[in-house]
Short mmCIF file of C-alpha atoms in Angstrom, two decimals:
data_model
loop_
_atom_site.label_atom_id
_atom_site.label_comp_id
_atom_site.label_asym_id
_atom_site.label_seq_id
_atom_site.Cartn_x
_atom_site.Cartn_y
_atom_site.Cartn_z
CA UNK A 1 29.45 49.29 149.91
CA UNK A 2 28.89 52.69 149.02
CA UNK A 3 30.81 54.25 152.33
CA UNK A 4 33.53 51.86 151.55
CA UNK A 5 33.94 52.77 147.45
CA UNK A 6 33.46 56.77 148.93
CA UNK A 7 36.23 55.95 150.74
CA UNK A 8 38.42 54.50 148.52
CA UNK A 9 37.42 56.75 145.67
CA UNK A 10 38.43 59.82 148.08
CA UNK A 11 42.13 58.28 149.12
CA UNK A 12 43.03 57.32 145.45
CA UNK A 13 41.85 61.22 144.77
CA UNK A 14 44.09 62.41 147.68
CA UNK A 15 47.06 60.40 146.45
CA UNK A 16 46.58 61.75 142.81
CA UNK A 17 46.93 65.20 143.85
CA UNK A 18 49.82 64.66 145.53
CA UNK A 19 51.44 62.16 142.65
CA UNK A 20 50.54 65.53 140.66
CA UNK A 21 52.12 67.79 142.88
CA UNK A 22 55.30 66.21 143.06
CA UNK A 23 54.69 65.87 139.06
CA UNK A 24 55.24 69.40 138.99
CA UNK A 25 58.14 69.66 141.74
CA UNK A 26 59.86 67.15 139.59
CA UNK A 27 59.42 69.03 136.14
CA UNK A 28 60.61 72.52 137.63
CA UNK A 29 64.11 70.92 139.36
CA UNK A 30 64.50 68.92 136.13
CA UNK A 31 64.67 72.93 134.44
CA UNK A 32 66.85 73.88 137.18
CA UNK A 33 69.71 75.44 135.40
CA UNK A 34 68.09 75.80 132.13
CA UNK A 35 68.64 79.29 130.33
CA UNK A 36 64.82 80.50 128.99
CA UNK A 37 65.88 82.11 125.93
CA UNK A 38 63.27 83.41 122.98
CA UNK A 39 63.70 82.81 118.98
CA UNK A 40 64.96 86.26 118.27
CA UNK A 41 67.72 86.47 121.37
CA UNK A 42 69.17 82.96 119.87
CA UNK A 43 69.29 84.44 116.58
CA UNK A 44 70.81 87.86 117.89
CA UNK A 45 73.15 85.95 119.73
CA UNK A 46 74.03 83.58 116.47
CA UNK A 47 74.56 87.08 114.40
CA UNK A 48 77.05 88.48 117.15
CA UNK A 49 78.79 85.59 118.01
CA UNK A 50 79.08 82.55 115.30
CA UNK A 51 82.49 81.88 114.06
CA UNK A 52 81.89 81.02 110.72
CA UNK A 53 79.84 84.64 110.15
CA UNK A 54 82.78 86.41 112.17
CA UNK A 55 85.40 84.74 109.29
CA UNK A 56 82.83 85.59 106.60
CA UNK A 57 82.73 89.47 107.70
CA UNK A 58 86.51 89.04 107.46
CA UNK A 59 86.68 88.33 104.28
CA UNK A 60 84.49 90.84 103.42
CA UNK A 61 86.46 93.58 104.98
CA UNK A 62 89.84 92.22 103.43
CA UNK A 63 88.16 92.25 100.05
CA UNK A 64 87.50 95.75 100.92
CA UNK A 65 91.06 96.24 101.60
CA UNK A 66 91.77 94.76 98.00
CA UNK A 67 89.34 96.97 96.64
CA UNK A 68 91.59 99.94 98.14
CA UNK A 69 94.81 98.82 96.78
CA UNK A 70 94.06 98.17 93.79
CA UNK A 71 92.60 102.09 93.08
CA UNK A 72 95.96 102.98 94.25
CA UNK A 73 96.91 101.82 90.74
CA UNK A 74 95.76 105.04 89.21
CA UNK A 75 98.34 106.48 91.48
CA UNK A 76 101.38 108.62 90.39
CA UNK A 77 104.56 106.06 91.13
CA UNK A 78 107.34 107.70 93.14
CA UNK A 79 111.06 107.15 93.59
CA UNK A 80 113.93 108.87 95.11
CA UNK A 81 117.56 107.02 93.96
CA UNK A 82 120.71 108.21 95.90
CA UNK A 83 124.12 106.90 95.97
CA UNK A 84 127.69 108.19 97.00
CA UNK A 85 131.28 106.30 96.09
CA UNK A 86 134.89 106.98 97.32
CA UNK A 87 137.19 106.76 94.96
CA UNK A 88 140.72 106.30 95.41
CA UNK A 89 143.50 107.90 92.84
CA UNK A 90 144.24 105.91 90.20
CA UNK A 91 147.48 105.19 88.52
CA UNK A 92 147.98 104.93 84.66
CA UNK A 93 150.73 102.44 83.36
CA UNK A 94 152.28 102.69 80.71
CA UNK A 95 154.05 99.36 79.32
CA UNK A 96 153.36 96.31 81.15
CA UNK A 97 153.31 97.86 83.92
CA UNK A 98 156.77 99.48 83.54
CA UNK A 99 155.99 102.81 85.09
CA UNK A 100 153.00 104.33 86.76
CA UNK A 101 151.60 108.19 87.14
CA UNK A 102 149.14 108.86 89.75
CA UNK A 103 146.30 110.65 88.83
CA UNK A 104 144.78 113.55 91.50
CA UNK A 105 141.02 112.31 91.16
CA UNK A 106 138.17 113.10 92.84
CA UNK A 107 138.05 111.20 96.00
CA UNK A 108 133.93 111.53 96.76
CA UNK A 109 131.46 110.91 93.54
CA UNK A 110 127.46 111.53 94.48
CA UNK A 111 124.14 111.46 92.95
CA UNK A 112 120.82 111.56 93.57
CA UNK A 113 117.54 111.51 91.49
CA UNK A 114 114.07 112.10 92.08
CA UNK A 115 111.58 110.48 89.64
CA UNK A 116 107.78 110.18 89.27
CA UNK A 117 105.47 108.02 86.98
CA UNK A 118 101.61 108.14 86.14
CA UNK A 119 99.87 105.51 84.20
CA UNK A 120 97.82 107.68 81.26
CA UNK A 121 96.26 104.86 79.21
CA UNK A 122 97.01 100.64 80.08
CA UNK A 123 94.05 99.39 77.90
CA UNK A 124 91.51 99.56 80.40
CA UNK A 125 93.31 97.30 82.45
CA UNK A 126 93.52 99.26 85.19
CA UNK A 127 89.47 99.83 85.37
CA UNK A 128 88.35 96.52 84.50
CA UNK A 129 90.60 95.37 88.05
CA UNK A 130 89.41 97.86 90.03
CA UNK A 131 86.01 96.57 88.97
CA UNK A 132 86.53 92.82 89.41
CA UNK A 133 87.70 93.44 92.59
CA UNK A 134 84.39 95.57 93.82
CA UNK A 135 82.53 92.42 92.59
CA UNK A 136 84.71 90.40 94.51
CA UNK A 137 84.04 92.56 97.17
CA UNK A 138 79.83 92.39 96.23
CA UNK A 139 80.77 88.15 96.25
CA UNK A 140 81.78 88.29 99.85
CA UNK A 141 79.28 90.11 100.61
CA UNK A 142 76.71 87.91 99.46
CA UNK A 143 78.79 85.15 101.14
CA UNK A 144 78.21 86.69 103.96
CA UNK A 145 74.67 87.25 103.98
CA UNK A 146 74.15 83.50 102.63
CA UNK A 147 76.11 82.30 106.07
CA UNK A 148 74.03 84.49 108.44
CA UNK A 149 70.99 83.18 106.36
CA UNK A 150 72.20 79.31 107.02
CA UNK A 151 72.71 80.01 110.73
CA UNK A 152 70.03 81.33 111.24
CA UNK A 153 68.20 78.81 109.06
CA UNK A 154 69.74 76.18 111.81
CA UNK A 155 69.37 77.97 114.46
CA UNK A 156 65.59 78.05 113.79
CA UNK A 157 65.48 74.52 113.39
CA UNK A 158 67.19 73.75 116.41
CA UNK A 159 65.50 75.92 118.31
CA UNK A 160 61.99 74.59 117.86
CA UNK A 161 63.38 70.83 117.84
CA UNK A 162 64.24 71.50 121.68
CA UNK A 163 60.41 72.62 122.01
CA UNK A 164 58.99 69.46 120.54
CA UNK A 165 61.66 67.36 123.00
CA UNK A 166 60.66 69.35 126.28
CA UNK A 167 56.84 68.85 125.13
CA UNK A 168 57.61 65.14 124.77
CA UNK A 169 58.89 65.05 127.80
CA UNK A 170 55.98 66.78 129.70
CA UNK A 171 53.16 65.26 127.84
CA UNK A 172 55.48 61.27 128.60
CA UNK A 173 55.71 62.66 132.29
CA UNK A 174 52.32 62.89 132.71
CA UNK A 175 51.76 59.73 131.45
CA UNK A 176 54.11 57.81 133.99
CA UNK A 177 52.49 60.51 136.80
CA UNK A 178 48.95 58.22 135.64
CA UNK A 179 51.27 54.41 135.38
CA UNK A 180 52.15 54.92 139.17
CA UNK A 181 48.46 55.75 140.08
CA UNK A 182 47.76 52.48 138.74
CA UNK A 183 50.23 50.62 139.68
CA UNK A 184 49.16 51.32 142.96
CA UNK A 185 45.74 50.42 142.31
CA UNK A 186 47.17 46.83 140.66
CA UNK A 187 49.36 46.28 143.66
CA UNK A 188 46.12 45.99 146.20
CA UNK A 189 44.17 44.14 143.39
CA UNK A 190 46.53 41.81 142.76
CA UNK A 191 46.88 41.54 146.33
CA UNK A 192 42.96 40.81 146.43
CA UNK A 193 42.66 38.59 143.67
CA UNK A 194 41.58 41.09 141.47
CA UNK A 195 43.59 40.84 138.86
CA UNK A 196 46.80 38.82 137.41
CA UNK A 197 50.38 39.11 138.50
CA UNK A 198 50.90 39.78 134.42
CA UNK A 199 48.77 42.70 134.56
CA UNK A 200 51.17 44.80 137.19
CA UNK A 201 54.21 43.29 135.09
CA UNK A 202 52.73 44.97 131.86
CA UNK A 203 51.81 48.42 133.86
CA UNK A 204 55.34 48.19 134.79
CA UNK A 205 57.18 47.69 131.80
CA UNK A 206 55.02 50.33 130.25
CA UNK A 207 56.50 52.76 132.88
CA UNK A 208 60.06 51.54 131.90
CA UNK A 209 58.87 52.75 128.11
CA UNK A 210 58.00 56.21 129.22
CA UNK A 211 60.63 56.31 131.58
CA UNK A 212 63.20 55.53 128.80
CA UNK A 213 61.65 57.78 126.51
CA UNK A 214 62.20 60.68 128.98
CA UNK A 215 65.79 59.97 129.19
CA UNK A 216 66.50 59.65 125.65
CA UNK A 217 64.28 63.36 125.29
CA UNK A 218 66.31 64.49 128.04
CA UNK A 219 70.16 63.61 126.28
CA UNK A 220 68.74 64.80 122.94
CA UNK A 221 68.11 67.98 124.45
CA UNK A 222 71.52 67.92 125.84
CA UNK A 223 73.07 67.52 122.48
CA UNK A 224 70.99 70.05 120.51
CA UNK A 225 71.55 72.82 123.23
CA UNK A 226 75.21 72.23 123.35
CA UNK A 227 74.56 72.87 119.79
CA UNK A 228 73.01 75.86 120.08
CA UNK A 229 75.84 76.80 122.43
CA UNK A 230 78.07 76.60 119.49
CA UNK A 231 76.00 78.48 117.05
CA UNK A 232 75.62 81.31 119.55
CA UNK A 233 78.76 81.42 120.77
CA UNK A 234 77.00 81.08 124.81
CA UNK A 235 79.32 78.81 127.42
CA UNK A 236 79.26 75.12 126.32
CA UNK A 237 77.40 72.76 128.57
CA UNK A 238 74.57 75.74 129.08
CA UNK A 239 71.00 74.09 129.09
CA UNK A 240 68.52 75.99 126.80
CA UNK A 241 64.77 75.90 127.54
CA UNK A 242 62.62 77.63 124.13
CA UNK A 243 60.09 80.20 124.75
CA UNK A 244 57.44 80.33 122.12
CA UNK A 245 55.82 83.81 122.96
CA UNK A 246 53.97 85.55 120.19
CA UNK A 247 55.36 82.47 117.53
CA UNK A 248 51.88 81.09 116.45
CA UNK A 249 51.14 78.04 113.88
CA UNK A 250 51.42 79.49 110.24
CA UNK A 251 48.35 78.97 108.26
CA UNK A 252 48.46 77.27 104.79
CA UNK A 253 48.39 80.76 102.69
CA UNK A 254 51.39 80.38 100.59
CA UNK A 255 51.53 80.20 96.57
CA UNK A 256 54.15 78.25 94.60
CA UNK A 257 54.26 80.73 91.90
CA UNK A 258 54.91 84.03 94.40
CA UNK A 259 57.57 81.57 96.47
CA UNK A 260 59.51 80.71 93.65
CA UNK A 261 59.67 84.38 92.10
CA UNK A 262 60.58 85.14 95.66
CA UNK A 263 63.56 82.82 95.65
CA UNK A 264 65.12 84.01 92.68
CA UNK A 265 64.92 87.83 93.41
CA UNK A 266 66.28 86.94 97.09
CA UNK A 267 68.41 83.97 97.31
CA UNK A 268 71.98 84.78 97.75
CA UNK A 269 73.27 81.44 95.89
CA UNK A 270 71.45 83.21 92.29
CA UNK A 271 73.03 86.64 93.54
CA UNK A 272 76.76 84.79 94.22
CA UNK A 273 76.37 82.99 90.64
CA UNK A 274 75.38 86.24 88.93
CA UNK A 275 78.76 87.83 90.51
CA UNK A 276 80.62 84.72 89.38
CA UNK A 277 79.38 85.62 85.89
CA UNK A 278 80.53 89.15 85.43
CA UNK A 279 84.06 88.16 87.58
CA UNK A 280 84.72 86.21 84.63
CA UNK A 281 83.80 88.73 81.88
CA UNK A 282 85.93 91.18 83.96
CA UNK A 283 88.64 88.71 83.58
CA UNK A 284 88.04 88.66 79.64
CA UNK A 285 88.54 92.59 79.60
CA UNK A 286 91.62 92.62 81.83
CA UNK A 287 93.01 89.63 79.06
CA UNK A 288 91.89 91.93 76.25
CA UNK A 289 93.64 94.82 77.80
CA UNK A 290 96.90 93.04 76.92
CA UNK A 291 96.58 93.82 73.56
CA UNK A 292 96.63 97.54 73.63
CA UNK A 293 99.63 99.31 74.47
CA UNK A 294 100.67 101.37 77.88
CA UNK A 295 100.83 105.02 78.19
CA UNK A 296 102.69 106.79 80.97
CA UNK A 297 103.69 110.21 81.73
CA UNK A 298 107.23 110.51 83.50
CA UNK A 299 108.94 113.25 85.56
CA UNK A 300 112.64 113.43 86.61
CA UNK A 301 114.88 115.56 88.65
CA UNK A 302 118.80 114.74 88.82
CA UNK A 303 121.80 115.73 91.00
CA UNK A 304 125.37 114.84 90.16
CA UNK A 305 128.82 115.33 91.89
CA UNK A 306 131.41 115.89 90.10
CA UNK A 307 129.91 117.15 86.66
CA UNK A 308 131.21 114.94 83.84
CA UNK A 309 128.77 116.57 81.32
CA UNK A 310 130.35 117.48 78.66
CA UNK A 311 133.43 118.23 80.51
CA UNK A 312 135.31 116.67 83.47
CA UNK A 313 135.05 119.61 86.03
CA UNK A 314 135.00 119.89 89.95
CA UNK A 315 131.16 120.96 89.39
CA UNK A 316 127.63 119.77 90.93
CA UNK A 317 125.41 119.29 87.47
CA UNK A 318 121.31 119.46 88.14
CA UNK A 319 119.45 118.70 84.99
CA UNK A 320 115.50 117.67 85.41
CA UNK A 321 113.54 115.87 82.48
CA UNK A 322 109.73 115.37 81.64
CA UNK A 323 107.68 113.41 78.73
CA UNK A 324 106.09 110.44 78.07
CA UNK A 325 106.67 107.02 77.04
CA UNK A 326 104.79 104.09 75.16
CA UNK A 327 105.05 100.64 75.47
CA UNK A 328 103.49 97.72 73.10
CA UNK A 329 104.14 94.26 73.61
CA UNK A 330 103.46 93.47 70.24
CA UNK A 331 103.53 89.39 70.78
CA UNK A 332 100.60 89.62 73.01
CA UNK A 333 98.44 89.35 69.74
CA UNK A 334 99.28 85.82 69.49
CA UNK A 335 100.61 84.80 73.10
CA UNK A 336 96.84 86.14 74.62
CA UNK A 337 95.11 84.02 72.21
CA UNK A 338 94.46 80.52 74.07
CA UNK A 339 93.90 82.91 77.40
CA UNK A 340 90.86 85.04 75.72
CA UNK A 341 89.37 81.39 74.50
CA UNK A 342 89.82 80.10 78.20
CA UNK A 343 88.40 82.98 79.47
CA UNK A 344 85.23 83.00 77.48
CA UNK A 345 84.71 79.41 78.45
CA UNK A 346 84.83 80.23 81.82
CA UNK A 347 81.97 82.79 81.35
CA UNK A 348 79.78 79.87 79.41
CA UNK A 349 80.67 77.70 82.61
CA UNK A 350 79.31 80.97 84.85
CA UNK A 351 76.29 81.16 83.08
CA UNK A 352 75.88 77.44 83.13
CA UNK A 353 76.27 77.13 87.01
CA UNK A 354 73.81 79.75 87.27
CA UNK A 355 71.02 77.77 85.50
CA UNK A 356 72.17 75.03 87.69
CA UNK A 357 71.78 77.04 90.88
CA UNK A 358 68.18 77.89 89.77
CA UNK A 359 67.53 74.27 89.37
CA UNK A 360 68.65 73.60 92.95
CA UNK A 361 66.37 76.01 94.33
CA UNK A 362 63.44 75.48 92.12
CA UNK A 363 63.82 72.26 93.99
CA UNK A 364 64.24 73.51 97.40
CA UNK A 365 61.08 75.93 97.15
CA UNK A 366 59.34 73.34 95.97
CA UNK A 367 59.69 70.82 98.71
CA UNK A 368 59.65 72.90 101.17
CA UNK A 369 56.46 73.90 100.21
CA UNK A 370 55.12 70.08 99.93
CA UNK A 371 56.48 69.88 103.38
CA UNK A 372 54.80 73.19 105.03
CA UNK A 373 51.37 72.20 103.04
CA UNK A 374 51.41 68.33 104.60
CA UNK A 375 52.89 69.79 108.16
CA UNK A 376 49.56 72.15 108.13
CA UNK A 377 47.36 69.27 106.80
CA UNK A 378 48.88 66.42 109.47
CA UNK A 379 47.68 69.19 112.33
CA UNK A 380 44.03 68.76 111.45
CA UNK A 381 44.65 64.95 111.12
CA UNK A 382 46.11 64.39 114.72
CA UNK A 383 43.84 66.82 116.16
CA UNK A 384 41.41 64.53 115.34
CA UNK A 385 43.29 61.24 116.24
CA UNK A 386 43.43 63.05 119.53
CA UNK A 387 40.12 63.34 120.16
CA UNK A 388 39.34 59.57 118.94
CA UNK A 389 42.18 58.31 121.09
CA UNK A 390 41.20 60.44 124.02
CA UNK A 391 37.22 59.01 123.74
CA UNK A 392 38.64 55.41 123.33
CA UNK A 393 40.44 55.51 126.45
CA UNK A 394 37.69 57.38 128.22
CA UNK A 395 35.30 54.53 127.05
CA UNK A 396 38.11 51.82 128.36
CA UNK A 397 38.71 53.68 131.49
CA UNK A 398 35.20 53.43 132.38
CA UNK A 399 34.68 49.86 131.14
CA UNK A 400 37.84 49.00 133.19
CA UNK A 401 36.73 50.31 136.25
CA UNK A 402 33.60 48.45 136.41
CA UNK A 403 35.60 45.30 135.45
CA UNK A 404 34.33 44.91 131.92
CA UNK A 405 38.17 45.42 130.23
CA UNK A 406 41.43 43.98 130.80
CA UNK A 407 44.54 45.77 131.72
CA UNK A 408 45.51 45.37 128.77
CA UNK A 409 43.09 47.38 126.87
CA UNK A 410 43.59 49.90 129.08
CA UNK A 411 47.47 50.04 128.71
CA UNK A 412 46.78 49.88 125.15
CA UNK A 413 44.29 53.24 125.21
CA UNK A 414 46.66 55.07 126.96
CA UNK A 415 49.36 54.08 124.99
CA UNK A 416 47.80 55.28 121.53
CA UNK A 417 46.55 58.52 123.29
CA UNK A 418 49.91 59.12 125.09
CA UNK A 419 51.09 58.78 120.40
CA UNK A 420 48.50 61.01 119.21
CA UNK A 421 49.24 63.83 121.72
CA UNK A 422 52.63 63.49 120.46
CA UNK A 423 52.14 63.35 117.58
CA UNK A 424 49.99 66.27 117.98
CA UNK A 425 52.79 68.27 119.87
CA UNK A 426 55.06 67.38 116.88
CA UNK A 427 52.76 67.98 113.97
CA UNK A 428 52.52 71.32 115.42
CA UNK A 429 56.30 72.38 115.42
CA UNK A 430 57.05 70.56 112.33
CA UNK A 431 54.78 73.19 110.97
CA UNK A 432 56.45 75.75 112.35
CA UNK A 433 59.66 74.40 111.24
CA UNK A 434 58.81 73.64 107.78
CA UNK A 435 57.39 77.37 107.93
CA UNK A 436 60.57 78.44 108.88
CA UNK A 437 62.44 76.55 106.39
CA UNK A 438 60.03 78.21 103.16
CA UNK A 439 61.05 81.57 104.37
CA UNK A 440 64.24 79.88 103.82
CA UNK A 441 64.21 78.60 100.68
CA UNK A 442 62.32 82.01 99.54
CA UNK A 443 65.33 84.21 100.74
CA UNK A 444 62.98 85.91 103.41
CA UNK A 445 64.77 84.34 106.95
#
């Protein structure tokens, strides 16, 4: 009996270690074609390439166009006015039209004029636009900055989502490597008497689980690293396989206090809503400016063929002026009224909408932080489920082989340790992630 149990013992050991081998054959071709890419390349790659930051950094380079024109407002204005007429001779009647005298006239008539004019004094007008625009200019900016923040926010996310699937995927692998060993070993007990049809039926079906469970892993990584693709700007279609080199588990040292002050020196929605706030009290002075009158200096130089100054004469008369000129619209005092009061509501809205923002993430720090604190916690919790679920089947295993448990307690044990490992696996990247997202929420990604 012993010789024959060596025997078997040492062919089910032989047919393990090749069940393993092809285990791992399998796993490598099912990476074929899979681009190995690292956190910080995807995020590089999301920086250089994403459309939505490329459109963002447009804006902020038109705004600096904006910025441009409007200091060319300070500019002198200049004009150059230049005309030239034929003129045929006239007649002169006299009567009703009973006889006519031509008149020798000067056939060709030209002028020309060159004039210049400098804004001295609009109000302030003119410097309260040029600074509204450089805060328009500071808005898209922080626009900006906010979009790169949110890709690389999802990025991140993503990213370690497609490391939990492919560790699904290897730990579920294993698991059906372990179902066909036994399956084997129910096919010649069955065969012997050994145990029940039902048993090999229920080994089966539990391969069908894991099987399915591979395939769904295997599509979901599909769609997240098409994805990616997008966010990056790589080819569509290209498979990503995460590296986690030198990314370890975060431990649980993080204070509300500190990661709220954080979030409101650092988050780019407070910095946006503080911008939106003086925009509108630039608006105010620009409205404000319309009740002050407009100063300019002027400049003119004049040509003129024939002279008729003071004197009709075959001449060329040049005559240049300079001074300065004033205008008041004098209604504005009660046609700006309802535009000041409109104005001035819109800065109480600003400042209201920046409270609101602060409420937002007040509540964004603070579950994130619930999250990352119970993602660190639930580590310790599965590490130990682990360790219970890998005794139990241990203990079943053994009790199984020496025909003291069913198949299905066996099926069962592997089933709830084939859970806690992933559970395990996911605990420990939804740690990651929800470390990810506080650095987030803080303003710090």
């Amino acid at each position: 009996m012993d010789i024959l149990f060596f025997k078997y013992f040492k062919r089910e050991f032989v047919i393990l270690v090749i069940a393993c081998f092809f285990c791992e054959v399998g796993f490598s071709q099912n990476d074929d074609g899979a681009r190995i890419i690292k956190l910080d390349e995807v995020i590089q790659l999301g920086i250089q390439n994403n459309n939505q930051l490329k459109i963002a950094n447009t804006d902020v380079a038109t705004a600096n166009e904006n910025l441009n024109q409007s200091h060319i407002a300070k500019a002198p204005i200049i004009g150059l006015n230049m005309g030239y007429n034929y003129i045929g001779n006239p007649k002169i009647f006299e009567g009703f039209y009973e006889k006519s005298t031509t008149v020798d006239y000067f056939n060709h008539q030209g002028s020309a004029s060159v004039f210049t004019s400098m804004p001295l004094y609009y109000g302030g007008g003119i410097n309260s636009q040029i600074d509204k625009q450089q805060l328009i200019v500071s808005m898209q900016e922080s626009v900006a900055k906010m979009t790169e923040t949110e890709i690389k926010q999802a990025i991140t996310t993503q990213f370690f989502a497609l490391e939990k699937l492919y560790k699904q995927i290897e730990i579920t692998k294993q698991n059906i490597v372990n179902t066909d060993l036994r399956i084997k070993q129910l096919n010649s007990r069955v065969a012997n008497g050994q145990n029940l049809k039902s048993d090999l039926l229920r080994t089966e079906l539990q391969k069908s689980n894991f099987e399915v469970a591979v395939f769904r892993s295997s599509n979901s990584i599909e769609l997240i690293s098409n994805y990616l693709d997008i966010l990056t700007g790589l080819p569509t279609n290209t498979k990503l396989k995460p590296v986690l080199d030198g990314i370890l588990i975060p431990k649980a040292e993080v204070n509300l206090e500190e990661s709220l002050n954080d979030a409101y020196q650092n988050r780019y929605e407070i910095k946006r809503s503080e911008i939106n706030v003086k925009i509108a009290e630039s608006s105010l002075d620009i409205t404000n400016s319309g009740f002050k009158p407009f100063v300019n200096a002027n400049l003119l130089f004049n040509t003129q063929y024939p002279a008729q100054w003071p004197n009709y004469s075959d001449n060329i008369l040049n005559y240049w002026a300079a001074g300065i000129s004033l205008s008041w619209d004098v209604s504005s005092f009660y046609n700006l009224k309802h535009k000041v009061n409109a104005d001035q509501l819109q800065i109480d809205k600003s400042n209201i909408a920046l409270e609101a923002t602060k409420d937002v993430i007040n509540q964004d720090v603070k579950a994130a932080y619930v999250r990352f604190m119970e993602s660190v916690r639930n580590i310790t919790t599965f590490k130990k489920d682990v360790d219970l679920a890998l005794s139990n089947y241990k203990i079943v295993k053994s009790r199984y082989d020496n025909d003291f448990a069913l198949i299905s307690d066996i099926v069962d044990a592997e089933l709830q340790l084939n859970e806690a490992k992933i559970s395990l696996n996911n605990a420990n990247i939804d740690a990651i992630i929800q470390y990810y997202s506080l650095q987030y929420a803080m303003g710090k990604l």
